[in-house]
mmCIF file of C-alpha atoms in Angstrom:
data_model
loop_
_atom_site.group_PDB
_atom_site.id
_atom_site.type_symbol
_atom_site.label_atom_id
_atom_site.label_comp_id
_atom_site.label_asym_id
_atom_site.label_seq_id
_atom_site.Cartn_x
_atom_site.Cartn_y
_atom_site.Cartn_z
ATOM 1 C CA UNK A 10 -0.112 0.151 -0.214
ATOM 2 C CA UNK A 11 1.207 3.852 -1.203
ATOM 3 C CA UNK A 12 0.366 4.692 2.594
ATOM 4 C CA UNK A 13 3.369 1.996 4.626
ATOM 5 C CA UNK A 14 6.253 3.596 3.717
ATOM 6 C CA UNK A 15 9.518 1.488 4.856
ATOM 7 C CA UNK A 16 13.357 2.556 4.081
ATOM 8 C CA UNK A 17 16.219 1.360 4.063
ATOM 9 C CA UNK A 18 14.902 -0.846 0.711
ATOM 10 C CA UNK A 19 18.224 -2.987 1.252
ATOM 11 C CA UNK A 20 20.300 -2.804 4.414
ATOM 12 C CA UNK A 21 23.962 -4.189 5.447
ATOM 13 C CA UNK A 22 25.372 -5.082 8.607
ATOM 14 C CA UNK A 23 28.355 -5.389 10.406
ATOM 15 C CA UNK A 24 29.004 -6.954 13.787
ATOM 16 C CA UNK A 25 27.956 -5.394 16.451
ATOM 17 C CA UNK A 26 26.544 -3.009 15.194
ATOM 18 C CA UNK A 27 22.925 -1.298 15.863
ATOM 19 C CA UNK A 28 20.873 -1.260 12.609
ATOM 20 C CA UNK A 29 17.752 0.707 12.709
ATOM 21 C CA UNK A 30 15.044 -0.053 9.587
ATOM 22 C CA UNK A 31 12.273 2.887 9.194
ATOM 23 C CA UNK A 32 8.484 2.208 8.768
ATOM 24 C CA UNK A 33 6.027 5.306 8.223
ATOM 25 C CA UNK A 34 2.689 5.789 7.919
ATOM 26 C CA UNK A 35 -0.362 8.041 6.845
ATOM 27 C CA UNK A 36 -2.967 5.756 7.045
ATOM 28 C CA UNK A 37 -4.472 7.554 10.757
ATOM 29 C CA UNK A 38 -3.197 3.700 11.899
ATOM 30 C CA UNK A 39 -3.341 3.692 15.656
ATOM 31 C CA UNK A 40 -1.339 -0.397 15.071
ATOM 32 C CA UNK A 41 1.791 -1.064 13.798
ATOM 33 C CA UNK A 42 3.064 -3.908 13.476
ATOM 34 C CA UNK A 43 7.021 -5.837 12.766
ATOM 35 C CA UNK A 44 7.516 -8.954 11.121
ATOM 36 C CA UNK A 45 9.776 -10.971 10.511
ATOM 37 C CA UNK A 46 9.781 -13.351 7.218
ATOM 38 C CA UNK A 47 12.646 -15.965 6.329
ATOM 39 C CA UNK A 48 12.229 -18.770 3.516
ATOM 40 C CA UNK A 49 10.350 -21.228 4.390
ATOM 41 C CA UNK A 50 9.476 -19.115 7.585
ATOM 42 C CA UNK A 51 6.493 -16.874 7.130
ATOM 43 C CA UNK A 52 6.038 -14.195 9.017
ATOM 44 C CA UNK A 53 6.630 -14.315 12.911
ATOM 45 C CA UNK A 54 6.157 -11.621 14.220
ATOM 46 C CA UNK A 55 8.923 -8.948 16.790
ATOM 47 C CA UNK A 56 6.701 -6.768 17.955
ATOM 48 C CA UNK A 57 3.536 -4.327 17.588
ATOM 49 C CA UNK A 58 2.003 -0.637 18.876
ATOM 50 C CA UNK A 59 -1.400 -0.261 19.526
ATOM 51 C CA UNK A 60 -1.115 3.096 20.564
ATOM 52 C CA UNK A 61 1.708 5.822 20.609
ATOM 53 C CA UNK A 62 4.087 5.214 23.760
ATOM 54 C CA UNK A 63 2.905 1.739 24.266
ATOM 55 C CA UNK A 64 4.279 -1.665 22.142
ATOM 56 C CA UNK A 65 4.684 -5.130 22.944
ATOM 57 C CA UNK A 66 6.595 -8.000 22.606
ATOM 58 C CA UNK A 67 6.031 -10.711 20.289
ATOM 59 C CA UNK A 68 7.074 -14.226 19.378
ATOM 60 C CA UNK A 69 10.940 -13.179 18.953
ATOM 61 C CA UNK A 70 11.488 -10.137 19.913
ATOM 62 C CA UNK A 71 14.987 -11.548 21.279
ATOM 63 C CA UNK A 72 17.471 -9.163 20.255
ATOM 64 C CA UNK A 73 14.466 -6.298 18.790
ATOM 65 C CA UNK A 74 14.088 -2.807 20.196
ATOM 66 C CA UNK A 75 11.321 -0.240 19.270
ATOM 67 C CA UNK A 76 10.389 2.953 20.041
ATOM 68 C CA UNK A 77 6.310 4.786 19.316
ATOM 69 C CA UNK A 78 6.782 8.732 19.603
ATOM 70 C CA UNK A 79 4.684 9.146 16.370
ATOM 71 C CA UNK A 80 1.257 7.745 15.279
ATOM 72 C CA UNK A 81 3.242 8.088 12.274
ATOM 73 C CA UNK A 82 6.491 6.477 12.593
ATOM 74 C CA UNK A 83 7.621 2.859 14.402
ATOM 75 C CA UNK A 84 10.859 2.292 13.980
ATOM 76 C CA UNK A 85 12.735 -1.252 14.390
ATOM 77 C CA UNK A 86 16.509 -1.281 15.491
ATOM 78 C CA UNK A 87 17.823 -4.573 14.846
ATOM 79 C CA UNK A 88 20.721 -5.037 18.161
ATOM 80 C CA UNK A 89 23.810 -6.475 18.386
ATOM 81 C CA UNK A 90 22.654 -8.618 20.554
ATOM 82 C CA UNK A 91 20.757 -10.034 17.403
ATOM 83 C CA UNK A 92 23.085 -13.137 15.792
ATOM 84 C CA UNK A 93 21.369 -14.295 13.203
ATOM 85 C CA UNK A 94 19.674 -11.628 11.549
ATOM 86 C CA UNK A 95 19.355 -11.471 7.907
ATOM 87 C CA UNK A 96 16.267 -11.360 6.309
ATOM 88 C CA UNK A 97 13.287 -9.632 5.423
ATOM 89 C CA UNK A 98 11.387 -7.334 7.531
ATOM 90 C CA UNK A 99 7.890 -6.324 6.696
ATOM 91 C CA UNK A 100 5.977 -3.372 8.294
ATOM 92 C CA UNK A 101 1.992 -3.399 9.083
ATOM 93 C CA UNK A 102 -0.223 -1.361 9.937
ATOM 94 C CA UNK A 103 -4.497 -1.111 11.546
ATOM 95 C CA UNK A 104 -7.303 0.738 11.879
ATOM 96 C CA UNK A 105 -7.939 1.322 15.652
ATOM 97 C CA UNK A 106 -9.971 -2.148 17.838
ATOM 98 C CA UNK A 107 -8.156 -5.606 17.628
ATOM 99 C CA UNK A 108 -9.280 -8.000 14.144
ATOM 100 C CA UNK A 109 -8.763 -4.769 11.943
ATOM 101 C CA UNK A 110 -6.643 -5.468 8.132
ATOM 102 C CA UNK A 111 -2.988 -5.261 8.512
ATOM 103 C CA UNK A 112 -2.369 -3.731 5.403
ATOM 104 C CA UNK A 113 1.783 -4.134 4.748
ATOM 105 C CA UNK A 114 4.793 -2.092 3.248
ATOM 106 C CA UNK A 115 6.764 -3.213 0.967
ATOM 107 C CA UNK A 116 9.605 -4.854 3.573
ATOM 108 C CA UNK A 117 13.013 -4.261 4.153
ATOM 109 C CA UNK A 118 16.165 -7.558 2.914
ATOM 110 C CA UNK A 119 19.083 -7.112 5.615
ATOM 111 C CA UNK A 120 22.008 -8.604 5.304
ATOM 112 C CA UNK A 121 25.467 -9.531 7.326
ATOM 113 C CA UNK A 122 28.905 -8.501 5.981
ATOM 114 C CA UNK B 23 -0.132 -19.527 21.933
ATOM 115 C CA UNK B 24 -1.576 -19.874 18.842
ATOM 116 C CA UNK B 25 -0.248 -22.500 16.201
ATOM 117 C CA UNK B 26 -1.716 -22.125 12.686
ATOM 118 C CA UNK B 27 -0.510 -25.308 10.363
ATOM 119 C CA UNK B 28 -1.262 -24.264 6.851
ATOM 120 C CA UNK B 29 -0.833 -27.404 3.942
ATOM 121 C CA UNK B 30 0.235 -28.377 0.700
ATOM 122 C CA UNK B 31 3.286 -26.013 1.700
ATOM 123 C CA UNK B 32 3.730 -26.691 -2.282
ATOM 124 C CA UNK B 33 0.708 -26.620 -4.854
ATOM 125 C CA UNK B 34 0.407 -27.429 -9.089
ATOM 126 C CA UNK B 35 -2.556 -27.277 -10.707
ATOM 127 C CA UNK B 36 -2.764 -25.995 -14.447
ATOM 128 C CA UNK B 37 -4.688 -22.983 -15.348
ATOM 129 C CA UNK B 38 -8.247 -23.191 -15.552
ATOM 130 C CA UNK B 39 -8.343 -26.026 -12.483
ATOM 131 C CA UNK B 40 -9.223 -24.800 -9.180
ATOM 132 C CA UNK B 41 -6.723 -24.781 -6.315
ATOM 133 C CA UNK B 42 -7.667 -24.814 -2.265
ATOM 134 C CA UNK B 43 -5.090 -24.180 1.055
ATOM 135 C CA UNK B 44 -5.622 -25.777 4.364
ATOM 136 C CA UNK B 45 -5.001 -24.341 7.703
ATOM 137 C CA UNK B 46 -5.497 -25.603 11.101
ATOM 138 C CA UNK B 47 -5.786 -23.703 14.357
ATOM 139 C CA UNK B 48 -5.514 -24.374 17.592
ATOM 140 C CA UNK B 49 -6.784 -21.496 19.959
ATOM 141 C CA UNK B 50 -10.783 -21.608 20.006
ATOM 142 C CA UNK B 51 -10.768 -18.007 21.296
ATOM 143 C CA UNK B 52 -9.858 -17.480 17.290
ATOM 144 C CA UNK B 53 -12.120 -15.165 15.323
ATOM 145 C CA UNK B 54 -10.836 -13.035 12.636
ATOM 146 C CA UNK B 55 -8.682 -14.787 9.770
ATOM 147 C CA UNK B 56 -7.258 -13.730 7.546
ATOM 148 C CA UNK B 57 -5.847 -14.495 3.291
ATOM 149 C CA UNK B 58 -2.635 -12.788 2.487
ATOM 150 C CA UNK B 59 -1.097 -12.935 -1.645
ATOM 151 C CA UNK B 60 2.574 -12.872 -1.346
ATOM 152 C CA UNK B 61 4.320 -12.770 -4.904
ATOM 153 C CA UNK B 62 8.006 -12.626 -5.233
ATOM 154 C CA UNK B 63 10.089 -10.168 -3.015
ATOM 155 C CA UNK B 64 6.554 -8.277 -2.133
ATOM 156 C CA UNK B 65 4.830 -7.195 0.057
ATOM 157 C CA UNK B 66 1.885 -9.733 1.061
ATOM 158 C CA UNK B 67 -1.570 -7.919 0.157
ATOM 159 C CA UNK B 68 -4.334 -9.257 2.131
ATOM 160 C CA UNK B 69 -7.382 -10.570 -0.338
ATOM 161 C CA UNK B 70 -9.863 -12.201 1.757
ATOM 162 C CA UNK B 71 -10.696 -12.412 4.992
ATOM 163 C CA UNK B 72 -13.454 -14.052 6.934
ATOM 164 C CA UNK B 73 -14.431 -13.250 10.307
ATOM 165 C CA UNK B 74 -16.094 -16.494 13.231
ATOM 166 C CA UNK B 75 -19.987 -15.164 12.441
ATOM 167 C CA UNK B 76 -19.809 -16.165 8.737
ATOM 168 C CA UNK B 77 -18.810 -19.795 7.231
ATOM 169 C CA UNK B 78 -18.783 -18.701 3.360
ATOM 170 C CA UNK B 79 -17.398 -15.754 2.363
ATOM 171 C CA UNK B 80 -16.830 -15.260 -1.634
ATOM 172 C CA UNK B 81 -15.213 -12.612 -3.711
ATOM 173 C CA UNK B 82 -15.425 -13.111 -7.548
ATOM 174 C CA UNK B 83 -12.440 -16.732 -8.260
ATOM 175 C CA UNK B 84 -12.016 -16.509 -4.461
ATOM 176 C CA UNK B 85 -13.774 -17.532 -1.703
ATOM 177 C CA UNK B 86 -12.693 -18.987 1.686
ATOM 178 C CA UNK B 87 -14.867 -21.149 3.831
ATOM 179 C CA UNK B 88 -14.158 -21.976 8.296
ATOM 180 C CA UNK B 89 -15.528 -24.545 10.337
ATOM 181 C CA UNK B 90 -15.295 -23.196 13.712
ATOM 182 C CA UNK B 91 -15.510 -26.938 15.217
ATOM 183 C CA UNK B 92 -13.515 -28.510 13.077
ATOM 184 C CA UNK B 93 -10.964 -25.463 13.658
ATOM 185 C CA UNK B 94 -10.551 -24.974 9.954
ATOM 186 C CA UNK B 95 -10.666 -22.943 7.346
ATOM 187 C CA UNK B 96 -9.513 -22.706 3.713
ATOM 188 C CA UNK B 97 -8.941 -20.941 1.117
ATOM 189 C CA UNK B 98 -10.789 -21.703 -2.669
ATOM 190 C CA UNK B 99 -8.876 -19.886 -6.313
ATOM 191 C CA UNK B 100 -11.659 -21.252 -9.496
ATOM 192 C CA UNK B 101 -10.511 -20.601 -12.483
ATOM 193 C CA UNK B 102 -6.474 -20.714 -12.113
ATOM 194 C CA UNK B 103 -4.976 -18.109 -13.997
ATOM 195 C CA UNK B 104 -1.342 -17.964 -14.354
ATOM 196 C CA UNK B 105 -0.766 -14.768 -12.632
ATOM 197 C CA UNK B 106 -2.363 -17.033 -9.357
ATOM 198 C CA UNK B 107 1.568 -18.008 -9.234
ATOM 199 C CA UNK B 108 2.723 -17.244 -5.527
ATOM 200 C CA UNK B 109 2.663 -17.589 -1.765
ATOM 201 C CA UNK B 110 -0.259 -18.066 0.149
ATOM 202 C CA UNK B 111 -0.135 -17.485 3.901
ATOM 203 C CA UNK B 112 -3.555 -17.624 6.359
ATOM 204 C CA UNK B 113 -4.220 -16.564 9.734
ATOM 205 C CA UNK B 114 -5.431 -16.131 12.884
ATOM 206 C CA UNK B 115 -5.967 -14.066 15.385
ATOM 207 C CA UNK B 116 -7.789 -13.597 17.893
ATOM 208 C CA UNK B 117 -9.960 -10.588 20.113
ATOM 209 C CA UNK B 118 -7.997 -10.192 22.707
ATOM 210 C CA UNK B 119 -4.609 -9.805 20.828
ATOM 211 C CA UNK B 120 -3.966 -6.877 17.799
ATOM 212 C CA UNK B 121 -1.454 -9.799 16.475
ATOM 213 C CA UNK B 122 -1.185 -11.859 13.344
ATOM 214 C CA UNK B 123 -0.299 -15.756 13.182
ATOM 215 C CA UNK B 124 0.856 -16.598 10.236
ATOM 216 C CA UNK B 125 0.769 -20.272 8.592
ATOM 217 C CA UNK B 126 3.833 -20.766 7.221
ATOM 218 C CA UNK B 127 2.610 -20.685 3.499
ATOM 219 C CA UNK B 128 1.655 -22.231 0.353
ATOM 220 C CA UNK B 129 4.257 -22.224 -2.784
ATOM 221 C CA UNK B 130 1.060 -21.878 -5.999
ATOM 222 C CA UNK B 131 2.209 -22.613 -9.742
ATOM 223 C CA UNK B 132 -0.102 -22.662 -12.250
ATOM 224 C CA UNK B 133 1.261 -23.606 -15.367
ATOM 225 C CA UNK B 134 -0.341 -22.215 -18.502
#
C-alpha cells in the first residue's frame, strides 16, 4: 500500500553494529507491527504497538528494540545481540480495534557483511 | 499461544483448474482469519478475510470457508490463471490481541 513506507529497501550490517529500519504510515492507523520473514518460515511477529508510547513484544523480540513516539512512525532497531539478523523485515499497520485488516509496506532486506 | 498449520507447502495446478489451501488453528478463541498473497520479493497483500460469525465468503474467483467446530479454514481459487502464482499465507487472531499468527505459506504455481 502506498500509505506505508519502509526504508531502506536493502541494508547491510557489520559485526557488532546496531541498525535501524524505518517505517512510516500516513493511513492514520493506530496500530503498527514488525514482522520478520525467513524462507519457509512465514511471518513471525517481533513487536507491535497499539497506540503511541506503548508497544508489546511479539514471539521473537530478543535482539530487537522499537519506539513509538509518533503515530506515523514505528522504527525497528536490530541490535548486535541479534545473532542471525539476515531476513526480510515487514512493517504493517491497521486501524483502531482488534482484528482490523493489516496492510504491509514493501519491506527491508537486511544482510550481514 | 495460537498455532496455525498450513497445507500443502507447495501446490501445482494447470490453468483453469481449482486450487485449495487448508489451515488449522489451535486457539478456539480465534475469530478473525485473513489470507494474504505474496509475489516474489513483494509485500503480502490481503486478498480476503473472514470472521467467525460467517461460514463462507466469496469474492469473484476466491472464496474462504470456515469450520469453527473443527478449527480449520480453507482458501478456494477457481479458474486459476498464471498470475495467481504466488505464495499464499493464512493467519488467525483473537479479540484479545491485535497480532496475527501466520501459517508457513503455500507456494502456488499455475502452469499454462
